[in-house]
mmCIF file with all atom_site columns, C-alpha atoms in Angstrom:
data_model
loop_
_atom_site.group_PDB
_atom_site.id
_atom_site.type_symbol
_atom_site.label_atom_id
_atom_site.label_alt_id
_atom_site.label_comp_id
_atom_site.label_asym_id
_atom_site.label_entity_id
_atom_site.label_seq_id
_atom_site.pdbx_PDB_ins_code
_atom_site.Cartn_x
_atom_site.Cartn_y
_atom_site.Cartn_z
_atom_site.occupancy
_atom_site.B_iso_or_equiv
_atom_site.pdbx_formal_charge
_atom_site.auth_seq_id
_atom_site.auth_comp_id
_atom_site.auth_asym_id
_atom_site.auth_atom_id
_atom_site.pdbx_PDB_model_num
ATOM 1   C CA . MET U 1 1   ? 16.025  -24.309 -10.107 1.00 0.00 ? 1   MET U CA 1
ATOM 2   C CA . SER U 1 2   ? 14.574  -21.426 -8.179  1.00 0.00 ? 2   SER U CA 1
ATOM 3   C CA . GLN U 1 3   ? 11.278  -20.127 -9.374  1.00 0.00 ? 3   GLN U CA 1
ATOM 4   C CA . SER U 1 4   ? 10.690  -16.395 -9.140  1.00 0.00 ? 4   SER U CA 1
ATOM 5   C CA . GLY U 1 5   ? 7.665   -15.423 -7.111  1.00 0.00 ? 5   GLY U CA 1
ATOM 6   C CA . SER U 1 6   ? 5.124   -12.671 -7.257  1.00 0.00 ? 6   SER U CA 1
ATOM 7   C CA . ASN U 1 7   ? 5.680   -9.104  -6.165  1.00 0.00 ? 7   ASN U CA 1
ATOM 8   C CA . ILE U 1 8   ? 2.949   -7.905  -3.819  1.00 0.00 ? 8   ILE U CA 1
ATOM 9   C CA . LEU U 1 9   ? 2.398   -4.214  -3.036  1.00 0.00 ? 9   LEU U CA 1
ATOM 10  C CA . VAL U 1 10  ? 0.457   -3.082  0.029   1.00 0.00 ? 10  VAL U CA 1
ATOM 11  C CA . CYS U 1 11  ? -0.785  0.527   0.123   1.00 0.00 ? 11  CYS U CA 1
ATOM 12  C CA . VAL U 1 12  ? -1.037  1.824   3.687   1.00 0.00 ? 12  VAL U CA 1
ATOM 13  C CA . THR U 1 13  ? -2.080  5.071   5.345   1.00 0.00 ? 13  THR U CA 1
ATOM 14  C CA . GLN U 1 14  ? -0.654  6.407   8.579   1.00 0.00 ? 14  GLN U CA 1
ATOM 15  C CA . GLN U 1 15  ? -2.958  4.266   10.734  1.00 0.00 ? 15  GLN U CA 1
ATOM 16  C CA . LYS U 1 16  ? -2.139  1.205   12.817  1.00 0.00 ? 16  LYS U CA 1
ATOM 17  C CA . THR U 1 17  ? -5.263  -0.480  11.428  1.00 0.00 ? 17  THR U CA 1
ATOM 18  C CA . CYS U 1 18  ? -3.354  -0.909  8.145   1.00 0.00 ? 18  CYS U CA 1
ATOM 19  C CA . GLU U 1 19  ? -1.706  -3.904  9.779   1.00 0.00 ? 19  GLU U CA 1
ATOM 20  C CA . ARG U 1 20  ? -4.719  -5.893  8.487   1.00 0.00 ? 20  ARG U CA 1
ATOM 21  C CA . LEU U 1 21  ? -3.662  -5.030  4.900   1.00 0.00 ? 21  LEU U CA 1
ATOM 22  C CA . ILE U 1 22  ? -0.159  -6.350  5.513   1.00 0.00 ? 22  ILE U CA 1
ATOM 23  C CA . ARG U 1 23  ? -1.599  -9.530  7.060   1.00 0.00 ? 23  ARG U CA 1
ATOM 24  C CA . LYS U 1 24  ? -3.875  -9.943  4.003   1.00 0.00 ? 24  LYS U CA 1
ATOM 25  C CA . ALA U 1 25  ? -0.831  -9.651  1.714   1.00 0.00 ? 25  ALA U CA 1
ATOM 26  C CA . LEU U 1 26  ? 0.779   -12.460 3.702   1.00 0.00 ? 26  LEU U CA 1
ATOM 27  C CA . GLU U 1 27  ? -2.259  -14.647 2.948   1.00 0.00 ? 27  GLU U CA 1
ATOM 28  C CA . PHE U 1 28  ? -1.663  -14.106 -0.791  1.00 0.00 ? 28  PHE U CA 1
ATOM 29  C CA . SER U 1 29  ? 2.066   -14.731 -0.582  1.00 0.00 ? 29  SER U CA 1
ATOM 30  C CA . SER U 1 30  ? 4.159   -17.856 -0.820  1.00 0.00 ? 30  SER U CA 1
ATOM 31  C CA . ASP U 1 31  ? 7.837   -18.530 -0.137  1.00 0.00 ? 31  ASP U CA 1
ATOM 32  C CA . ASN U 1 32  ? 9.281   -16.916 -3.261  1.00 0.00 ? 32  ASN U CA 1
ATOM 33  C CA . ASP U 1 33  ? 7.143   -13.778 -3.143  1.00 0.00 ? 33  ASP U CA 1
ATOM 34  C CA . SER U 1 34  ? 8.345   -10.289 -2.259  1.00 0.00 ? 34  SER U CA 1
ATOM 35  C CA . ILE U 1 35  ? 6.146   -7.897  -0.316  1.00 0.00 ? 35  ILE U CA 1
ATOM 36  C CA . PHE U 1 36  ? 6.488   -4.153  -0.764  1.00 0.00 ? 36  PHE U CA 1
ATOM 37  C CA . ILE U 1 37  ? 4.660   -1.662  1.467   1.00 0.00 ? 37  ILE U CA 1
ATOM 38  C CA . ILE U 1 38  ? 4.116   1.933   0.410   1.00 0.00 ? 38  ILE U CA 1
ATOM 39  C CA . HIS U 1 39  ? 2.676   5.033   2.037   1.00 0.00 ? 39  HIS U CA 1
ATOM 40  C CA . VAL U 1 40  ? 2.239   8.113   -0.139  1.00 0.00 ? 40  VAL U CA 1
ATOM 41  C CA . ALA U 1 41  ? 1.852   11.387  1.741   1.00 0.00 ? 41  ALA U CA 1
ATOM 42  C CA . LYS U 1 42  ? 0.722   14.594  0.091   1.00 0.00 ? 42  LYS U CA 1
ATOM 43  C CA . ASN U 1 43  ? 3.468   17.212  -0.015  1.00 0.00 ? 43  ASN U CA 1
ATOM 44  C CA . ASN U 1 44  ? 1.723   19.463  2.513   1.00 0.00 ? 44  ASN U CA 1
ATOM 45  C CA . TRP U 1 45  ? 0.999   16.650  5.032   1.00 0.00 ? 45  TRP U CA 1
ATOM 46  C CA . SER U 1 46  ? 3.295   16.793  8.001   1.00 0.00 ? 46  SER U CA 1
ATOM 47  C CA . PHE U 1 47  ? 3.070   13.395  9.633   1.00 0.00 ? 47  PHE U CA 1
ATOM 48  C CA . LEU U 1 48  ? 6.255   13.955  11.586  1.00 0.00 ? 48  LEU U CA 1
ATOM 49  C CA . ASP U 1 49  ? 4.603   16.741  13.596  1.00 0.00 ? 49  ASP U CA 1
ATOM 50  C CA . ASN U 1 50  ? 1.661   14.518  14.392  1.00 0.00 ? 50  ASN U CA 1
ATOM 51  C CA . GLU U 1 51  ? 2.708   12.135  17.157  1.00 0.00 ? 51  GLU U CA 1
ATOM 52  C CA . LYS U 1 52  ? -0.101  9.646   16.482  1.00 0.00 ? 52  LYS U CA 1
ATOM 53  C CA . GLU U 1 53  ? 0.646   9.372   12.743  1.00 0.00 ? 53  GLU U CA 1
ATOM 54  C CA . GLY U 1 54  ? 4.401   9.114   13.300  1.00 0.00 ? 54  GLY U CA 1
ATOM 55  C CA . GLU U 1 55  ? 3.777   6.414   15.888  1.00 0.00 ? 55  GLU U CA 1
ATOM 56  C CA . ALA U 1 56  ? 1.514   4.518   13.479  1.00 0.00 ? 56  ALA U CA 1
ATOM 57  C CA . LEU U 1 57  ? 4.103   4.613   10.690  1.00 0.00 ? 57  LEU U CA 1
ATOM 58  C CA . GLU U 1 58  ? 6.766   3.414   13.103  1.00 0.00 ? 58  GLU U CA 1
ATOM 59  C CA . TYR U 1 59  ? 4.437   0.575   14.159  1.00 0.00 ? 59  TYR U CA 1
ATOM 60  C CA . LEU U 1 60  ? 3.807   -0.412  10.518  1.00 0.00 ? 60  LEU U CA 1
ATOM 61  C CA . PHE U 1 61  ? 7.544   -0.190  9.825   1.00 0.00 ? 61  PHE U CA 1
ATOM 62  C CA . GLY U 1 62  ? 8.114   -2.714  12.625  1.00 0.00 ? 62  GLY U CA 1
ATOM 63  C CA . ILE U 1 63  ? 5.542   -5.089  11.127  1.00 0.00 ? 63  ILE U CA 1
ATOM 64  C CA . ALA U 1 64  ? 7.078   -4.681  7.664   1.00 0.00 ? 64  ALA U CA 1
ATOM 65  C CA . LYS U 1 65  ? 10.498  -5.494  9.068   1.00 0.00 ? 65  LYS U CA 1
ATOM 66  C CA . SER U 1 66  ? 9.157   -8.550  10.917  1.00 0.00 ? 66  SER U CA 1
ATOM 67  C CA . ILE U 1 67  ? 7.927   -10.090 7.638   1.00 0.00 ? 67  ILE U CA 1
ATOM 68  C CA . GLY U 1 68  ? 11.011  -9.103  5.645   1.00 0.00 ? 68  GLY U CA 1
ATOM 69  C CA . ALA U 1 69  ? 9.314   -6.304  3.727   1.00 0.00 ? 69  ALA U CA 1
ATOM 70  C CA . ASN U 1 70  ? 10.318  -2.691  3.231   1.00 0.00 ? 70  ASN U CA 1
ATOM 71  C CA . LEU U 1 71  ? 8.031   0.223   4.053   1.00 0.00 ? 71  LEU U CA 1
ATOM 72  C CA . THR U 1 72  ? 8.597   3.051   1.602   1.00 0.00 ? 72  THR U CA 1
ATOM 73  C CA . VAL U 1 73  ? 7.237   6.521   2.341   1.00 0.00 ? 73  VAL U CA 1
ATOM 74  C CA . LEU U 1 74  ? 6.952   8.824   -0.659  1.00 0.00 ? 74  LEU U CA 1
ATOM 75  C CA . ARG U 1 75  ? 5.682   12.398  -0.989  1.00 0.00 ? 75  ARG U CA 1
ATOM 76  C CA . SER U 1 76  ? 3.470   13.379  -3.874  1.00 0.00 ? 76  SER U CA 1
ATOM 77  C CA . ASP U 1 77  ? 0.362   15.400  -4.584  1.00 0.00 ? 77  ASP U CA 1
ATOM 78  C CA . ASN U 1 78  ? -0.728  12.776  -7.097  1.00 0.00 ? 78  ASN U CA 1
ATOM 79  C CA . ILE U 1 79  ? -1.067  9.645   -5.002  1.00 0.00 ? 79  ILE U CA 1
ATOM 80  C CA . VAL U 1 80  ? -2.502  7.395   -7.738  1.00 0.00 ? 80  VAL U CA 1
ATOM 81  C CA . ASP U 1 81  ? 0.256   8.222   -10.258 1.00 0.00 ? 81  ASP U CA 1
ATOM 82  C CA . THR U 1 82  ? 2.918   7.690   -7.607  1.00 0.00 ? 82  THR U CA 1
ATOM 83  C CA . ILE U 1 83  ? 1.525   4.260   -6.699  1.00 0.00 ? 83  ILE U CA 1
ATOM 84  C CA . VAL U 1 84  ? 1.261   3.343   -10.394 1.00 0.00 ? 84  VAL U CA 1
ATOM 85  C CA . ASP U 1 85  ? 4.889   4.388   -11.049 1.00 0.00 ? 85  ASP U CA 1
ATOM 86  C CA . TYR U 1 86  ? 6.091   2.443   -8.010  1.00 0.00 ? 86  TYR U CA 1
ATOM 87  C CA . ALA U 1 87  ? 4.092   -0.633  -9.048  1.00 0.00 ? 87  ALA U CA 1
ATOM 88  C CA . LEU U 1 88  ? 5.517   -0.560  -12.575 1.00 0.00 ? 88  LEU U CA 1
ATOM 89  C CA . GLU U 1 89  ? 9.095   0.015   -11.370 1.00 0.00 ? 89  GLU U CA 1
ATOM 90  C CA . ASN U 1 90  ? 8.849   -2.941  -8.986  1.00 0.00 ? 90  ASN U CA 1
ATOM 91  C CA . LYS U 1 91  ? 6.969   -5.255  -11.393 1.00 0.00 ? 91  LYS U CA 1
ATOM 92  C CA . ILE U 1 92  ? 4.053   -5.662  -8.990  1.00 0.00 ? 92  ILE U CA 1
ATOM 93  C CA . ASP U 1 93  ? 1.693   -8.589  -9.652  1.00 0.00 ? 93  ASP U CA 1
ATOM 94  C CA . ILE U 1 94  ? -0.743  -8.151  -6.743  1.00 0.00 ? 94  ILE U CA 1
ATOM 95  C CA . LEU U 1 95  ? -1.877  -4.907  -5.115  1.00 0.00 ? 95  LEU U CA 1
ATOM 96  C CA . VAL U 1 96  ? -3.568  -4.829  -1.701  1.00 0.00 ? 96  VAL U CA 1
ATOM 97  C CA . LEU U 1 97  ? -5.379  -1.713  -0.506  1.00 0.00 ? 97  LEU U CA 1
ATOM 98  C CA . GLY U 1 98  ? -8.040  -0.780  2.003   1.00 0.00 ? 98  GLY U CA 1
ATOM 99  C CA . ASP U 1 99  ? -11.543 0.321   1.220   1.00 0.00 ? 99  ASP U CA 1
ATOM 100 C CA . SER U 1 100 ? -11.503 4.111   0.931   1.00 0.00 ? 100 SER U CA 1
ATOM 101 C CA . LYS U 1 101 ? -13.762 6.186   3.109   1.00 0.00 ? 101 LYS U CA 1
ATOM 102 C CA . GLY U 1 102 ? -15.881 8.986   1.802   1.00 0.00 ? 102 GLY U CA 1
ATOM 103 C CA . ASP U 1 103 ? -19.153 9.775   0.113   1.00 0.00 ? 103 ASP U CA 1
ATOM 104 C CA . HIS U 1 104 ? -18.396 8.013   -3.149  1.00 0.00 ? 104 HIS U CA 1
ATOM 105 C CA . SER U 1 105 ? -20.017 4.642   -3.540  1.00 0.00 ? 105 SER U CA 1
ATOM 106 C CA . GLU U 1 106 ? -17.081 3.137   -5.415  1.00 0.00 ? 106 GLU U CA 1
ATOM 107 C CA . ASN U 1 107 ? -13.467 3.143   -4.385  1.00 0.00 ? 107 ASN U CA 1
ATOM 108 C CA . TYR U 1 108 ? -11.786 5.986   -6.328  1.00 0.00 ? 108 TYR U CA 1
ATOM 109 C CA . PHE U 1 109 ? -8.312  4.514   -5.827  1.00 0.00 ? 109 PHE U CA 1
ATOM 110 C CA . TYR U 1 110 ? -9.408  1.111   -7.000  1.00 0.00 ? 110 TYR U CA 1
ATOM 111 C CA . LYS U 1 111 ? -10.994 2.484   -10.171 1.00 0.00 ? 111 LYS U CA 1
ATOM 112 C CA . SER U 1 112 ? -8.027  4.720   -10.988 1.00 0.00 ? 112 SER U CA 1
ATOM 113 C CA . LEU U 1 113 ? -5.457  2.027   -10.282 1.00 0.00 ? 113 LEU U CA 1
ATOM 114 C CA . LYS U 1 114 ? -7.422  -0.658  -12.160 1.00 0.00 ? 114 LYS U CA 1
ATOM 115 C CA . GLU U 1 115 ? -7.589  1.520   -15.288 1.00 0.00 ? 115 GLU U CA 1
ATOM 116 C CA . THR U 1 116 ? -3.834  2.042   -15.323 1.00 0.00 ? 116 THR U CA 1
ATOM 117 C CA . LEU U 1 117 ? -2.579  -1.234  -13.853 1.00 0.00 ? 117 LEU U CA 1
ATOM 118 C CA . ASN U 1 118 ? -4.885  -3.556  -15.766 1.00 0.00 ? 118 ASN U CA 1
ATOM 119 C CA . VAL U 1 119 ? -2.449  -6.495  -15.559 1.00 0.00 ? 119 VAL U CA 1
ATOM 120 C CA . VAL U 1 120 ? -2.162  -6.243  -11.780 1.00 0.00 ? 120 VAL U CA 1
ATOM 121 C CA . GLU U 1 121 ? -4.489  -8.271  -9.547  1.00 0.00 ? 121 GLU U CA 1
ATOM 122 C CA . ILE U 1 122 ? -6.036  -5.759  -7.108  1.00 0.00 ? 122 ILE U CA 1
ATOM 123 C CA . HIS U 1 123 ? -7.562  -6.769  -3.785  1.00 0.00 ? 123 HIS U CA 1
ATOM 124 C CA . VAL U 1 124 ? -9.592  -4.266  -1.780  1.00 0.00 ? 124 VAL U CA 1
ATOM 125 C CA . VAL U 1 125 ? -9.776  -5.224  1.890   1.00 0.00 ? 125 VAL U CA 1
ATOM 126 C CA . PRO U 1 126 ? -12.950 -4.041  3.637   1.00 0.00 ? 126 PRO U CA 1
ATOM 127 C CA . ASN U 1 127 ? -12.634 -2.007  6.847   1.00 0.00 ? 127 ASN U CA 1
#
């Protein structure tokens, strides 16, 4: 009998350094697990005009493909809600995200996602 595995979601930005998040997801995964990778861009962000960001997404897409995962790029002005909806739709068990930069002492994404996705195990990977 085949046992169903966990669904792992990795939240990436348009930076090549996000490869470390995908590698961390691999550490959490076993044979029956599925890895999903998502990038949510605000509606007014034009990453296609920015050569560096487009290149980074293409690089991350290659890594996703090499581990049998899909990289989904969505547009939304409410990034947290979009990630939550995607996580619920795909029955995500584990969420991997990077430590957010900024002035705030606590990770805004982590707090917002934890409140809504309280049954999901969230791992914040330090920079």
